[in-house]
């Protein structure tokens, strides 16, 4: 990555300056071709640890490793040129101490070229966020439903339903912003709590299952493209890729079985000029 490429990308400062302004468009990305499609419209591409579930078929994000995040982060950086790329810190990589968090965050930034990291910021995380930001690592927080805490919650469900839980989430958001995060993902909370968080913190909130009150929105890309049979209530499907892919594969399989694929257009013949072969084209 050249300095020129880095300069062309949307920066964390650009995102922070969008508080209360034009809504921030974010999606998750895990590989280069998809990143290249999303790049034009997205302000932020998040290499989310949701990749453990939606790419690798794990039951939760708990099993995601630094190596997985680095590999996918590198791919997303190669496929994009404009969006701010943020890489999730996996479970276990930042909770133990600010020093551990800093060591792992700098490894993610150095090995991927991404500009920022995200971590799930319970109140305990404020020290780590402050430590990292003061030393040059931009951090995005994540409050409300924190998927890495699935083994504490017992299920993926909306949070902030009791007065105590509401107060705790508000305090987490304020501590995250106070520690220097440049933006905060707010996941799986009721509209009035999302509104209150957004009004109280001075940095942009990025909602997922948190209503349109937030300063921006993010979705898990395979969910919004309809790759899975089931999606949570808060996901709007903008395409039905599962059905389209299935239809294409059914047709391909039937043509192979009938020997009607390949057709003449796809066959090399001696003496005919051939086009250069682009893999996958
Ligand atoms: O891992 C992820 O994709 C996320 C988003 C759901 C915000 O954290």
CSV table of N, CA and C in Angstrom, one decimal, residues 101-238:
chain,number,residue,atom,x,y,z
A,101,UNK,N,-4.1,-5.4,24.2
A,101,UNK,CA,-4.9,-4.9,23.2
A,101,UNK,C,-4.1,-4.1,22.2
A,102,UNK,N,-3.1,-3.3,22.7
A,102,UNK,CA,-2.3,-2.5,21.8
A,102,UNK,C,-1.4,-3.4,20.9
A,103,UNK,N,-0.8,-4.4,21.5
A,103,UNK,CA,0.0,-5.3,20.7
A,103,UNK,C,-0.8,-6.0,19.6
A,104,UNK,N,-2.0,-6.4,19.9
A,104,UNK,CA,-2.8,-7.1,18.9
A,104,UNK,C,-3.3,-6.2,17.8
A,105,UNK,N,-3.7,-5.0,18.3
A,105,UNK,CA,-4.3,-4.0,17.4
A,105,UNK,C,-3.2,-3.5,16.4
A,106,UNK,N,-2.0,-3.3,16.9
A,106,UNK,CA,-1.0,-2.8,16.0
A,106,UNK,C,-0.6,-3.9,15.0
A,107,UNK,N,-0.7,-5.2,15.4
A,107,UNK,CA,-0.4,-6.3,14.5
A,107,UNK,C,-1.5,-6.3,13.4
A,108,UNK,N,-2.8,-6.1,13.8
A,108,UNK,CA,-3.8,-6.1,12.8
A,108,UNK,C,-3.6,-4.9,11.8
A,109,UNK,N,-3.2,-3.7,12.3
A,109,UNK,CA,-3.0,-2.6,11.4
A,109,UNK,C,-1.8,-2.8,10.5
A,110,UNK,N,-0.7,-3.3,11.1
A,110,UNK,CA,0.5,-3.5,10.2
A,110,UNK,C,0.3,-4.6,9.2
A,111,UNK,N,-0.3,-5.7,9.6
A,111,UNK,CA,-0.3,-6.8,8.6
A,111,UNK,C,-1.5,-6.7,7.6
A,112,UNK,N,-2.5,-5.9,7.9
A,112,UNK,CA,-3.6,-5.7,6.9
A,112,UNK,C,-3.5,-4.4,6.1
A,113,UNK,N,-2.9,-3.4,6.7
A,113,UNK,CA,-3.0,-2.0,6.1
A,113,UNK,C,-4.2,-1.3,6.4
A,114,UNK,N,-5.2,-1.9,7.2
A,114,UNK,CA,-6.4,-1.2,7.5
A,114,UNK,C,-6.1,0.0,8.4
A,115,UNK,N,-7.1,0.9,8.5
A,115,UNK,CA,-6.8,2.2,9.3
A,115,UNK,C,-7.3,2.1,10.7
A,116,UNK,N,-8.1,1.2,11.1
A,116,UNK,CA,-8.7,1.2,12.4
A,116,UNK,C,-9.1,-0.2,12.9
A,117,UNK,N,-9.3,-0.3,14.2
A,117,UNK,CA,-9.8,-1.6,14.7
A,117,UNK,C,-11.1,-1.3,15.4
A,118,UNK,N,-11.9,-2.4,15.6
A,118,UNK,CA,-13.2,-2.3,16.4
A,118,UNK,C,-13.1,-3.3,17.5
A,119,UNK,N,-13.6,-3.0,18.6
A,119,UNK,CA,-13.7,-4.0,19.7
A,119,UNK,C,-15.1,-3.8,20.4
A,120,UNK,N,-15.5,-4.9,21.0
A,120,UNK,CA,-16.8,-4.9,21.7
A,120,UNK,C,-16.5,-4.2,23.1
A,121,UNK,N,-17.1,-3.1,23.3
A,121,UNK,CA,-16.7,-2.2,24.4
A,121,UNK,C,-17.6,-2.2,25.6
A,122,UNK,N,-17.5,-3.2,26.4
A,122,UNK,CA,-18.1,-3.2,27.7
A,122,UNK,C,-17.3,-2.1,28.5
A,123,UNK,N,-17.8,-1.7,29.7
A,123,UNK,CA,-17.2,-0.6,30.4
A,123,UNK,C,-15.7,-0.8,30.7
A,124,UNK,N,-15.4,-2.1,30.9
A,124,UNK,CA,-14.0,-2.5,31.1
A,124,UNK,C,-13.0,-2.1,30.0
A,125,UNK,N,-13.6,-1.9,28.8
A,125,UNK,CA,-12.7,-1.7,27.6
A,125,UNK,C,-12.2,-0.2,27.5
A,126,UNK,N,-12.7,0.7,28.4
A,126,UNK,CA,-12.4,2.1,28.2
A,126,UNK,C,-10.8,2.3,28.4
A,127,UNK,N,-10.2,1.6,29.3
A,127,UNK,CA,-8.8,1.8,29.6
A,127,UNK,C,-8.0,1.4,28.3
A,128,UNK,N,-8.4,0.3,27.7
A,128,UNK,CA,-7.7,-0.2,26.5
A,128,UNK,C,-7.9,0.7,25.4
A,129,UNK,N,-9.1,1.3,25.2
A,129,UNK,CA,-9.4,2.2,24.1
A,129,UNK,C,-8.5,3.5,24.3
A,130,UNK,N,-8.5,4.0,25.5
A,130,UNK,CA,-7.7,5.2,25.8
A,130,UNK,C,-6.2,4.9,25.5
A,131,UNK,N,-5.7,3.8,26.0
A,131,UNK,CA,-4.3,3.4,25.8
A,131,UNK,C,-3.9,3.4,24.3
A,132,UNK,N,-4.8,2.7,23.5
A,132,UNK,CA,-4.5,2.6,22.1
A,132,UNK,C,-4.6,3.9,21.3
A,133,UNK,N,-5.7,4.7,21.6
A,133,UNK,CA,-5.9,5.9,20.8
A,133,UNK,C,-4.7,6.9,21.1
A,134,UNK,N,-4.3,6.9,22.4
A,134,UNK,CA,-3.2,7.9,22.7
A,134,UNK,C,-1.9,7.4,22.0
A,135,UNK,N,-1.8,6.2,21.6
A,135,UNK,CA,-0.6,5.7,21.0
A,135,UNK,C,-0.8,5.5,19.5
A,136,UNK,N,-1.9,6.0,18.9
A,136,UNK,CA,-2.0,6.1,17.4
A,136,UNK,C,-2.8,5.0,16.8
A,137,UNK,N,-3.6,4.3,17.6
A,137,UNK,CA,-4.5,3.3,17.0
A,137,UNK,C,-6.0,3.8,17.1
A,138,UNK,N,-6.6,4.1,15.9
A,138,UNK,CA,-8.0,4.5,16.0
A,138,UNK,C,-8.9,3.3,16.3
A,139,UNK,N,-9.8,3.6,17.2
A,139,UNK,CA,-10.7,2.5,17.7
A,139,UNK,C,-12.2,2.9,17.5
A,140,UNK,N,-12.9,1.9,17.0
A,140,UNK,CA,-14.4,2.0,16.9
A,140,UNK,C,-14.9,1.1,18.1
A,141,UNK,N,-15.9,1.6,18.8
A,141,UNK,CA,-16.5,0.8,19.9
A,141,UNK,C,-17.7,0.0,19.4
A,142,UNK,N,-18.2,-0.8,20.3
A,142,UNK,CA,-19.4,-1.6,19.9
A,142,UNK,C,-20.2,-1.9,21.2
A,143,UNK,N,-21.4,-1.4,21.3
A,143,UNK,CA,-22.1,-1.6,22.6
A,143,UNK,C,-23.5,-2.2,22.3
A,144,UNK,N,-24.2,-2.5,23.3
A,144,UNK,CA,-25.6,-3.1,23.2
A,144,UNK,C,-25.4,-4.6,23.1
A,145,UNK,N,-25.9,-5.3,22.1
A,145,UNK,CA,-25.7,-6.7,22.0
A,145,UNK,C,-24.2,-6.9,21.5
A,146,UNK,N,-23.5,-7.6,22.4
A,146,UNK,CA,-22.1,-7.8,22.1
A,146,UNK,C,-21.9,-9.3,21.8
A,147,UNK,N,-21.9,-9.7,20.5
A,147,UNK,CA,-21.9,-11.1,20.1
A,147,UNK,C,-20.8,-12.0,20.7
A,148,UNK,N,-19.6,-11.4,21.1
A,148,UNK,CA,-18.6,-12.2,21.7
A,148,UNK,C,-18.9,-12.6,23.1
A,149,UNK,N,-20.0,-12.0,23.7
A,149,UNK,CA,-20.4,-12.4,25.0
A,149,UNK,C,-21.5,-13.4,25.0
A,150,UNK,N,-21.7,-14.1,23.9
A,150,UNK,CA,-22.8,-15.0,23.7
A,150,UNK,C,-22.9,-16.0,24.9
A,151,UNK,N,-21.7,-16.5,25.4
A,151,UNK,CA,-21.7,-17.5,26.4
A,151,UNK,C,-22.1,-16.9,27.8
A,152,UNK,N,-22.2,-15.6,27.9
A,152,UNK,CA,-22.7,-15.0,29.1
A,152,UNK,C,-24.2,-14.8,28.9
A,153,UNK,N,-24.6,-14.3,27.7
A,153,UNK,CA,-26.0,-14.0,27.5
A,153,UNK,C,-26.8,-15.2,27.3
A,154,UNK,N,-26.3,-16.3,26.7
A,154,UNK,CA,-27.0,-17.5,26.4
A,154,UNK,C,-27.7,-17.5,25.1
A,155,UNK,N,-28.0,-16.3,24.5
A,155,UNK,CA,-28.7,-16.3,23.2
A,155,UNK,C,-28.4,-14.9,22.6
A,156,UNK,N,-28.5,-14.9,21.2
A,156,UNK,CA,-28.4,-13.6,20.6
A,156,UNK,C,-29.7,-12.9,20.6
A,157,UNK,N,-30.0,-12.0,21.6
A,157,UNK,CA,-31.3,-11.3,21.6
A,157,UNK,C,-31.0,-9.8,22.0
A,158,UNK,N,-32.0,-9.0,21.6
A,158,UNK,CA,-31.9,-7.5,21.8
A,158,UNK,C,-31.6,-7.3,23.3
A,159,UNK,N,-30.9,-6.2,23.6
A,159,UNK,CA,-30.5,-5.9,25.0
A,159,UNK,C,-31.0,-4.5,25.3
A,160,UNK,N,-31.0,-4.2,26.6
A,160,UNK,CA,-31.4,-2.9,27.1
A,160,UNK,C,-32.9,-2.9,27.4
A,161,UNK,N,-33.4,-4.1,27.8
A,161,UNK,CA,-34.9,-4.2,28.0
A,161,UNK,C,-35.2,-3.9,29.5
A,162,UNK,N,-34.3,-4.0,30.4
A,162,UNK,CA,-34.6,-3.6,31.8
A,162,UNK,C,-33.9,-2.2,32.1
A,163,UNK,N,-34.4,-1.6,33.1
A,163,UNK,CA,-33.8,-0.3,33.5
A,163,UNK,C,-32.3,-0.4,33.7
A,164,UNK,N,-31.9,-1.5,34.5
A,164,UNK,CA,-30.5,-1.7,34.8
A,164,UNK,C,-29.7,-1.9,33.6
A,165,UNK,N,-30.2,-2.7,32.6
A,165,UNK,CA,-29.4,-3.0,31.4
A,165,UNK,C,-29.3,-1.8,30.5
A,166,UNK,N,-30.3,-1.0,30.5
A,166,UNK,CA,-30.3,0.3,29.7
A,166,UNK,C,-29.3,1.2,30.3
A,167,UNK,N,-29.2,1.3,31.6
A,167,UNK,CA,-28.3,2.3,32.2
A,167,UNK,C,-26.8,1.8,31.9
A,168,UNK,N,-26.7,0.4,32.0
A,168,UNK,CA,-25.3,-0.1,31.8
A,168,UNK,C,-24.9,0.1,30.3
A,169,UNK,N,-25.8,0.0,29.3
A,169,UNK,CA,-25.4,0.2,27.9
A,169,UNK,C,-25.1,1.7,27.7
A,170,UNK,N,-25.9,2.6,28.3
A,170,UNK,CA,-25.6,4.0,28.2
A,170,UNK,C,-24.2,4.3,28.7
A,171,UNK,N,-23.9,3.8,29.9
A,171,UNK,CA,-22.7,4.0,30.6
A,171,UNK,C,-21.5,3.5,29.7
A,172,UNK,N,-21.7,2.3,29.1
A,172,UNK,CA,-20.7,1.7,28.2
A,172,UNK,C,-20.5,2.6,27.0
A,173,UNK,N,-21.5,3.2,26.4
A,173,UNK,CA,-21.4,4.0,25.3
A,173,UNK,C,-20.6,5.3,25.6
A,174,UNK,N,-21.0,5.9,26.8
A,174,UNK,CA,-20.3,7.1,27.2
A,174,UNK,C,-18.9,6.9,27.6
A,175,UNK,N,-18.6,5.7,28.2
A,175,UNK,CA,-17.2,5.4,28.5
A,175,UNK,C,-16.4,5.2,27.2
A,176,UNK,N,-17.0,4.5,26.2
A,176,UNK,CA,-16.3,4.3,25.0
A,176,UNK,C,-16.0,5.6,24.3
A,177,UNK,N,-17.0,6.5,24.2
A,177,UNK,CA,-16.7,7.8,23.5
A,177,UNK,C,-15.7,8.6,24.3
A,178,UNK,N,-15.9,8.6,25.6
A,178,UNK,CA,-15.0,9.4,26.5
A,178,UNK,C,-13.5,8.9,26.4
A,179,UNK,N,-13.3,7.6,26.1
A,179,UNK,CA,-12.0,7.0,26.0
A,179,UNK,C,-11.3,7.4,24.7
A,180,UNK,N,-12.1,7.9,23.7
A,180,UNK,CA,-11.5,8.4,22.5
A,180,UNK,C,-11.9,7.6,21.2
A,181,UNK,N,-12.9,6.7,21.3
A,181,UNK,CA,-13.3,6.0,20.1
A,181,UNK,C,-13.8,7.0,19.1
A,182,UNK,N,-13.6,6.7,17.8
A,182,UNK,CA,-14.0,7.7,16.8
A,182,UNK,C,-15.4,7.5,16.3
A,183,UNK,N,-16.0,6.3,16.6
A,183,UNK,CA,-17.4,6.0,16.3
A,183,UNK,C,-17.8,4.8,17.2
A,184,UNK,N,-19.1,4.5,17.3
A,184,UNK,CA,-19.5,3.4,18.1
A,184,UNK,C,-20.6,2.6,17.3
A,185,UNK,N,-20.5,1.3,17.2
A,185,UNK,CA,-21.5,0.5,16.7
A,185,UNK,C,-22.5,0.2,17.9
A,186,UNK,N,-23.8,0.4,17.6
A,186,UNK,CA,-24.8,0.2,18.6
A,186,UNK,C,-25.7,-1.0,18.0
A,187,UNK,N,-25.6,-2.1,18.7
A,187,UNK,CA,-26.3,-3.3,18.1
A,187,UNK,C,-27.4,-3.8,19.0
A,188,UNK,N,-28.6,-4.1,18.4
A,188,UNK,CA,-29.6,-4.8,19.0
A,188,UNK,C,-30.2,-4.1,20.2
A,189,UNK,N,-30.6,-2.9,20.1
A,189,UNK,CA,-31.3,-2.2,21.2
A,189,UNK,C,-32.5,-1.4,20.7
A,190,UNK,N,-33.4,-1.1,21.6
A,190,UNK,CA,-34.7,-0.5,21.2
A,190,UNK,C,-34.4,1.0,20.7
A,191,UNK,N,-35.3,1.5,19.9
A,191,UNK,CA,-35.2,2.8,19.3
A,191,UNK,C,-34.9,3.9,20.3
A,192,UNK,N,-35.6,3.9,21.4
A,192,UNK,CA,-35.4,5.0,22.3
A,192,UNK,C,-34.0,5.0,23.0
A,193,UNK,N,-33.5,3.8,23.2
A,193,UNK,CA,-32.1,3.8,23.8
A,193,UNK,C,-31.1,4.2,22.7
A,194,UNK,N,-31.3,3.7,21.5
A,194,UNK,CA,-30.4,4.2,20.4
A,194,UNK,C,-30.4,5.7,20.2
A,195,UNK,N,-31.6,6.3,20.4
A,195,UNK,CA,-31.7,7.7,20.2
A,195,UNK,C,-31.0,8.4,21.4
A,196,UNK,N,-31.2,7.9,22.6
A,196,UNK,CA,-30.5,8.5,23.8
A,196,UNK,C,-29.0,8.4,23.7
A,197,UNK,N,-28.5,7.2,23.2
A,197,UNK,CA,-27.0,7.1,23.1
A,197,UNK,C,-26.5,8.1,22.1
A,198,UNK,N,-27.2,8.1,20.9
A,198,UNK,CA,-26.8,9.0,19.8
A,198,UNK,C,-26.8,10.5,20.3
A,199,UNK,N,-27.8,10.9,21.1
A,199,UNK,CA,-27.8,12.2,21.6
A,199,UNK,C,-26.7,12.5,22.6
A,200,UNK,N,-26.4,11.5,23.4
A,200,UNK,CA,-25.5,11.7,24.5
A,200,UNK,C,-24.0,11.7,24.1
A,201,UNK,N,-23.6,10.8,23.1
A,201,UNK,CA,-22.2,10.7,22.8
A,201,UNK,C,-21.8,11.7,21.7
A,202,UNK,N,-20.6,12.2,21.7
A,202,UNK,CA,-20.2,13.2,20.7
A,202,UNK,C,-19.6,12.6,19.4
A,203,UNK,N,-19.6,11.2,19.4
A,203,UNK,CA,-19.1,10.6,18.1
A,203,UNK,C,-20.2,9.9,17.4
A,204,UNK,N,-20.1,9.6,16.1
A,204,UNK,CA,-21.2,9.0,15.4
A,204,UNK,C,-21.5,7.6,15.9
A,205,UNK,N,-22.8,7.3,15.9
A,205,UNK,CA,-23.3,5.9,16.3
A,205,UNK,C,-23.6,5.2,15.0
A,206,UNK,N,-23.3,4.0,14.9
A,206,UNK,CA,-23.6,3.2,13.7
A,206,UNK,C,-24.5,2.1,14.1
A,207,UNK,N,-25.7,2.1,13.7
A,207,UNK,CA,-26.7,1.1,14.2
A,207,UNK,C,-26.8,-0.1,13.4
A,208,UNK,N,-27.1,-1.2,14.1
A,208,UNK,CA,-27.4,-2.5,13.5
A,208,UNK,C,-28.5,-3.1,14.4
A,209,UNK,N,-29.7,-3.1,13.9
A,209,UNK,CA,-30.9,-3.5,14.8
A,209,UNK,C,-31.1,-2.5,15.9
A,210,UNK,N,-30.8,-1.2,15.5
A,210,UNK,CA,-30.9,-0.1,16.5
A,210,UNK,C,-31.7,1.1,16.0
A,211,UNK,N,-32.5,0.9,15.0
A,211,UNK,CA,-33.4,1.9,14.4
A,211,UNK,C,-32.6,2.9,13.5
A,212,UNK,N,-33.4,3.9,13.0
A,212,UNK,CA,-32.8,4.9,12.1
A,212,UNK,C,-32.3,6.1,12.9
A,213,UNK,N,-32.4,6.0,14.2
A,213,UNK,CA,-31.9,7.2,15.1
A,213,UNK,C,-30.4,7.3,15.0
A,214,UNK,N,-29.7,6.3,14.6
A,214,UNK,CA,-28.2,6.4,14.7
A,214,UNK,C,-27.7,7.3,13.6
A,215,UNK,N,-26.4,7.6,13.7
A,215,UNK,CA,-25.7,8.5,12.7
A,215,UNK,C,-25.4,7.7,11.4
A,216,UNK,N,-25.4,6.4,11.5
A,216,UNK,CA,-25.2,5.6,10.3
A,216,UNK,C,-25.8,4.2,10.5
A,217,UNK,N,-25.6,3.4,9.5
A,217,UNK,CA,-26.2,2.0,9.6
A,217,UNK,C,-25.1,1.0,9.1
A,218,UNK,N,-25.1,-0.2,9.6
A,218,UNK,CA,-24.3,-1.3,9.1
A,218,UNK,C,-25.2,-2.6,9.1
A,219,UNK,N,-24.9,-3.4,8.1
A,219,UNK,CA,-25.5,-4.7,8.1
A,219,UNK,C,-24.4,-5.7,7.7
A,220,UNK,N,-24.7,-7.0,8.1
A,220,UNK,CA,-23.8,-8.1,7.6
A,220,UNK,C,-24.2,-8.4,6.2
A,221,UNK,N,-23.2,-8.2,5.3
A,221,UNK,CA,-23.5,-8.2,3.8
A,221,UNK,C,-24.2,-9.4,3.3
A,222,UNK,N,-23.8,-10.6,3.7
A,222,UNK,CA,-24.5,-11.8,3.2
A,222,UNK,C,-26.0,-11.9,3.7
A,223,UNK,N,-26.2,-11.2,4.9
A,223,UNK,CA,-27.6,-11.2,5.3
A,223,UNK,C,-28.5,-10.3,4.4
A,224,UNK,N,-27.9,-9.1,4.1
A,224,UNK,CA,-28.8,-8.2,3.3
A,224,UNK,C,-28.9,-8.6,1.9
A,225,UNK,N,-27.9,-9.4,1.4
A,225,UNK,CA,-28.0,-9.9,0.0
A,225,UNK,C,-28.8,-11.2,-0.1
A,226,UNK,N,-29.3,-11.7,1.1
A,226,UNK,CA,-30.2,-12.9,1.0
A,226,UNK,C,-29.4,-14.2,0.7
A,227,UNK,N,-28.2,-14.3,1.3
A,227,UNK,CA,-27.4,-15.6,1.1
A,227,UNK,C,-28.0,-16.7,2.0
A,228,UNK,N,-28.6,-16.3,3.1
A,228,UNK,CA,-29.1,-17.4,4.1
A,228,UNK,C,-30.6,-17.5,4.1
A,229,UNK,N,-31.1,-18.7,4.5
A,229,UNK,CA,-32.5,-18.9,4.5
A,229,UNK,C,-33.2,-18.1,5.6
A,230,UNK,N,-32.4,-17.9,6.7
A,230,UNK,CA,-33.0,-17.2,7.9
A,230,UNK,C,-32.2,-15.9,8.1
A,231,UNK,N,-32.8,-14.8,8.5
A,231,UNK,CA,-32.1,-13.6,8.9
A,231,UNK,C,-32.9,-13.0,10.1
A,232,UNK,N,-32.1,-12.3,11.0
A,232,UNK,CA,-32.8,-11.6,12.1
A,232,UNK,C,-33.8,-10.6,11.7
A,233,UNK,N,-34.8,-10.2,12.6
A,233,UNK,CA,-35.8,-9.3,12.3
A,233,UNK,C,-35.3,-8.0,11.7
A,234,UNK,N,-34.2,-7.5,12.2
A,234,UNK,CA,-33.7,-6.1,11.8
A,234,UNK,C,-33.1,-6.1,10.4
A,235,UNK,N,-32.9,-7.2,9.8
A,235,UNK,CA,-32.3,-7.2,8.5
A,235,UNK,C,-33.3,-7.0,7.4
A,236,UNK,N,-33.1,-6.1,6.5
A,236,UNK,CA,-33.9,-6.0,5.3
A,236,UNK,C,-33.1,-6.7,4.2
A,237,UNK,N,-33.8,-7.6,3.4
A,237,UNK,CA,-33.1,-8.2,2.3
A,237,UNK,C,-33.2,-7.4,1.0
A,238,UNK,N,-32.1,-7.0,0.5
A,238,UNK,CA,-32.1,-6.2,-0.7
A,238,UNK,C,-31.9,-7.0,-2.0
